[in-house]
Amino acid sequence: RKKIGMVRSFEIIARDVSGRATRVAINGEEGSLEMRAAEFRALVGYDKLLSTLMKVTSSEETIKIEGRGYGHGHGMCQSGAMGMAAPPYNHKYKEILLHYFPGAEVKELK
């Protein structure tokens, strides 16, 4: 939506009480922008950045953004689950549940 050119830096400018990023700033050669961290996560892809509980490290040539957890800190991320179910992934409900709750067993109730 806004062209900022080659990214020069990325920073978390606000966090909530749990430590999750709430706002981020991206600075480029031709400008900068701020956005909600959840919006940034959606743009990057829920399968690429699993949570806004993230940290940023950078050097002269790279910016590394690492997310911990699987979403908003309260169980299964609804947006992430919807993304996994939609094309191009087309995951079934069992695959999605096992992704968010590794080691769980999914059984049919009788």
PDB file of C-alpha atoms in Angstrom:
ATOM      1  CA  ARG A   1       0.000   0.000   0.000  1.00  0.00           C
ATOM      2  CA  LYS A   2       2.943   2.348   0.542  1.00  0.00           C
ATOM      3  CA  LYS A   3       6.226   1.966  -1.279  1.00  0.00           C
ATOM      4  CA  ILE A   4       9.204   2.416   1.024  1.00  0.00           C
ATOM      5  CA  GLY A   5      11.928   0.907  -1.153  1.00  0.00           C
ATOM      6  CA  MET A   6      14.546  -1.538   0.107  1.00  0.00           C
ATOM      7  CA  VAL A   7      14.014  -2.257   3.806  1.00  0.00           C
ATOM      8  CA  ARG A   8      16.795  -0.814   5.961  1.00  0.00           C
ATOM      9  CA  SER A   9      15.477  -1.538   9.451  1.00  0.00           C
ATOM     10  CA  PHE A  10      12.575  -3.113  11.285  1.00  0.00           C
ATOM     11  CA  GLU A  11      11.694  -2.405  14.876  1.00  0.00           C
ATOM     12  CA  ILE A  12       9.050  -3.270  17.405  1.00  0.00           C
ATOM     13  CA  ILE A  13       7.781   0.018  18.775  1.00  0.00           C
ATOM     14  CA  ALA A  14       5.108  -1.228  21.202  1.00  0.00           C
ATOM     15  CA  ARG A  15       4.369  -4.418  23.129  1.00  0.00           C
ATOM     16  CA  ASP A  16       1.465  -5.551  25.277  1.00  0.00           C
ATOM     17  CA  VAL A  17       1.777  -6.821  28.853  1.00  0.00           C
ATOM     18  CA  SER A  18       2.476 -10.367  27.631  1.00  0.00           C
ATOM     19  CA  GLY A  19       5.445  -9.161  25.567  1.00  0.00           C
ATOM     20  CA  ARG A  20       3.732  -9.549  22.213  1.00  0.00           C
ATOM     21  CA  ALA A  21       4.424  -6.850  19.639  1.00  0.00           C
ATOM     22  CA  THR A  22       1.466  -4.577  19.012  1.00  0.00           C
ATOM     23  CA  ARG A  23       3.071  -2.033  16.630  1.00  0.00           C
ATOM     24  CA  VAL A  24       6.050  -2.244  14.308  1.00  0.00           C
ATOM     25  CA  ALA A  25       7.981   0.256  12.195  1.00  0.00           C
ATOM     26  CA  ILE A  26       9.605  -0.563   8.875  1.00  0.00           C
ATOM     27  CA  ASN A  27      12.150   1.898   7.533  1.00  0.00           C
ATOM     28  CA  GLY A  28      13.188   1.825   3.891  1.00  0.00           C
ATOM     29  CA  GLU A  29      15.303   3.740   1.412  1.00  0.00           C
ATOM     30  CA  GLU A  30      12.318   5.795   0.248  1.00  0.00           C
ATOM     31  CA  GLY A  31      10.246   6.152   3.393  1.00  0.00           C
ATOM     32  CA  SER A  32       8.897   4.384   6.420  1.00  0.00           C
ATOM     33  CA  LEU A  33       5.649   3.087   7.792  1.00  0.00           C
ATOM     34  CA  GLU A  34       4.121   1.934  11.038  1.00  0.00           C
ATOM     35  CA  MET A  35       1.486  -0.765  11.334  1.00  0.00           C
ATOM     36  CA  ARG A  36      -0.167  -3.101  13.779  1.00  0.00           C
ATOM     37  CA  ALA A  37       2.012  -6.147  14.435  1.00  0.00           C
ATOM     38  CA  ALA A  38      -0.951  -8.422  13.683  1.00  0.00           C
ATOM     39  CA  GLU A  39      -1.275  -6.788  10.252  1.00  0.00           C
ATOM     40  CA  PHE A  40       2.447  -7.317   9.605  1.00  0.00           C
ATOM     41  CA  ARG A  41       2.105 -10.973  10.618  1.00  0.00           C
ATOM     42  CA  ALA A  42      -0.808 -11.414   8.194  1.00  0.00           C
ATOM     43  CA  LEU A  43       1.193  -9.829   5.351  1.00  0.00           C
ATOM     44  CA  VAL A  44       4.214 -12.042   6.020  1.00  0.00           C
ATOM     45  CA  GLY A  45       2.013 -15.123   6.370  1.00  0.00           C
ATOM     46  CA  TYR A  46       0.692 -16.923   9.421  1.00  0.00           C
ATOM     47  CA  ASP A  47       2.713 -19.976   8.428  1.00  0.00           C
ATOM     48  CA  LYS A  48       5.930 -17.919   8.299  1.00  0.00           C
ATOM     49  CA  LEU A  49       5.552 -15.845  11.472  1.00  0.00           C
ATOM     50  CA  LEU A  50       3.666 -17.924  13.994  1.00  0.00           C
ATOM     51  CA  SER A  51       3.096 -15.219  16.575  1.00  0.00           C
ATOM     52  CA  THR A  52       3.513 -11.557  17.420  1.00  0.00           C
ATOM     53  CA  LEU A  53       5.566 -12.752  20.385  1.00  0.00           C
ATOM     54  CA  MET A  54       8.664 -11.945  18.392  1.00  0.00           C
ATOM     55  CA  LYS A  55      12.164 -10.622  18.614  1.00  0.00           C
ATOM     56  CA  VAL A  56      14.253  -8.835  16.013  1.00  0.00           C
ATOM     57  CA  THR A  57      17.981  -9.109  15.458  1.00  0.00           C
ATOM     58  CA  SER A  58      19.838  -7.385  12.664  1.00  0.00           C
ATOM     59  CA  SER A  59      23.245  -6.917  11.162  1.00  0.00           C
ATOM     60  CA  GLU A  60      24.532  -4.811   8.279  1.00  0.00           C
ATOM     61  CA  GLU A  61      23.008  -7.207   5.749  1.00  0.00           C
ATOM     62  CA  THR A  62      20.137  -9.067   7.403  1.00  0.00           C
ATOM     63  CA  ILE A  63      17.082  -8.547   9.550  1.00  0.00           C
ATOM     64  CA  LYS A  64      15.923 -11.649  11.408  1.00  0.00           C
ATOM     65  CA  ILE A  65      12.427 -11.757  12.896  1.00  0.00           C
ATOM     66  CA  GLU A  66      11.615 -14.753  15.079  1.00  0.00           C
ATOM     67  CA  GLY A  67       8.158 -15.510  16.436  1.00  0.00           C
ATOM     68  CA  ARG A  68       7.499 -17.792  19.390  1.00  0.00           C
ATOM     69  CA  GLY A  69       4.269 -19.610  20.095  1.00  0.00           C
ATOM     70  CA  TYR A  70       1.340 -20.124  17.769  1.00  0.00           C
ATOM     71  CA  GLY A  71      -0.653 -16.904  17.737  1.00  0.00           C
ATOM     72  CA  HIS A  72      -2.314 -14.774  20.378  1.00  0.00           C
ATOM     73  CA  GLY A  73      -1.381 -16.751  23.495  1.00  0.00           C
ATOM     74  CA  HIS A  74      -4.821 -18.196  24.179  1.00  0.00           C
ATOM     75  CA  GLY A  75      -4.817 -21.489  22.302  1.00  0.00           C
ATOM     76  CA  MET A  76      -5.507 -21.899  18.612  1.00  0.00           C
ATOM     77  CA  CYS A  77      -5.216 -18.777  16.465  1.00  0.00           C
ATOM     78  CA  GLN A  78      -8.465 -18.460  14.513  1.00  0.00           C
ATOM     79  CA  SER A  79      -6.884 -16.444  11.711  1.00  0.00           C
ATOM     80  CA  GLY A  80      -4.010 -18.884  11.419  1.00  0.00           C
ATOM     81  CA  ALA A  81      -6.375 -21.864  11.358  1.00  0.00           C
ATOM     82  CA  MET A  82      -8.466 -20.226   8.631  1.00  0.00           C
ATOM     83  CA  GLY A  83      -5.302 -19.553   6.636  1.00  0.00           C
ATOM     84  CA  MET A  84      -4.224 -23.187   6.942  1.00  0.00           C
ATOM     85  CA  ALA A  85      -7.657 -24.372   5.771  1.00  0.00           C
ATOM     86  CA  ALA A  86      -7.753 -22.045   2.757  1.00  0.00           C
ATOM     87  CA  PRO A  87      -5.938 -22.466  -0.569  1.00  0.00           C
ATOM     88  CA  PRO A  88      -3.142 -23.072  -1.300  1.00  0.00           C
ATOM     89  CA  TYR A  89      -2.699 -25.134   1.912  1.00  0.00           C
ATOM     90  CA  ASN A  90      -6.141 -26.795   2.167  1.00  0.00           C
ATOM     91  CA  HIS A  91      -5.339 -28.515   5.470  1.00  0.00           C
ATOM     92  CA  LYS A  92      -8.083 -30.623   7.064  1.00  0.00           C
ATOM     93  CA  TYR A  93      -9.273 -29.966  10.620  1.00  0.00           C
ATOM     94  CA  LYS A  94      -7.179 -32.788  12.128  1.00  0.00           C
ATOM     95  CA  GLU A  95      -3.971 -31.412  10.588  1.00  0.00           C
ATOM     96  CA  ILE A  96      -4.779 -27.931  11.896  1.00  0.00           C
ATOM     97  CA  LEU A  97      -5.530 -29.160  15.415  1.00  0.00           C
ATOM     98  CA  LEU A  98      -2.343 -31.219  15.531  1.00  0.00           C
ATOM     99  CA  HIS A  99      -0.346 -28.234  14.311  1.00  0.00           C
ATOM    100  CA  TYR A 100      -1.591 -26.062  17.193  1.00  0.00           C
ATOM    101  CA  PHE A 101      -1.648 -28.836  19.780  1.00  0.00           C
ATOM    102  CA  PRO A 102       1.315 -31.121  18.982  1.00  0.00           C
ATOM    103  CA  GLY A 103       1.117 -34.463  20.749  1.00  0.00           C
ATOM    104  CA  ALA A 104      -2.671 -34.265  21.112  1.00  0.00           C
ATOM    105  CA  GLU A 105      -4.852 -37.121  19.986  1.00  0.00           C
ATOM    106  CA  VAL A 106      -7.947 -36.342  17.908  1.00  0.00           C
ATOM    107  CA  LYS A 107     -10.725 -38.883  18.453  1.00  0.00           C
ATOM    108  CA  GLU A 108     -14.344 -39.124  17.453  1.00  0.00           C
ATOM    109  CA  LEU A 109     -16.805 -38.980  20.372  1.00  0.00           C
ATOM    110  CA  LYS A 110     -19.461 -41.666  20.351  1.00  0.00           C
TER     111      LYS A 110
END
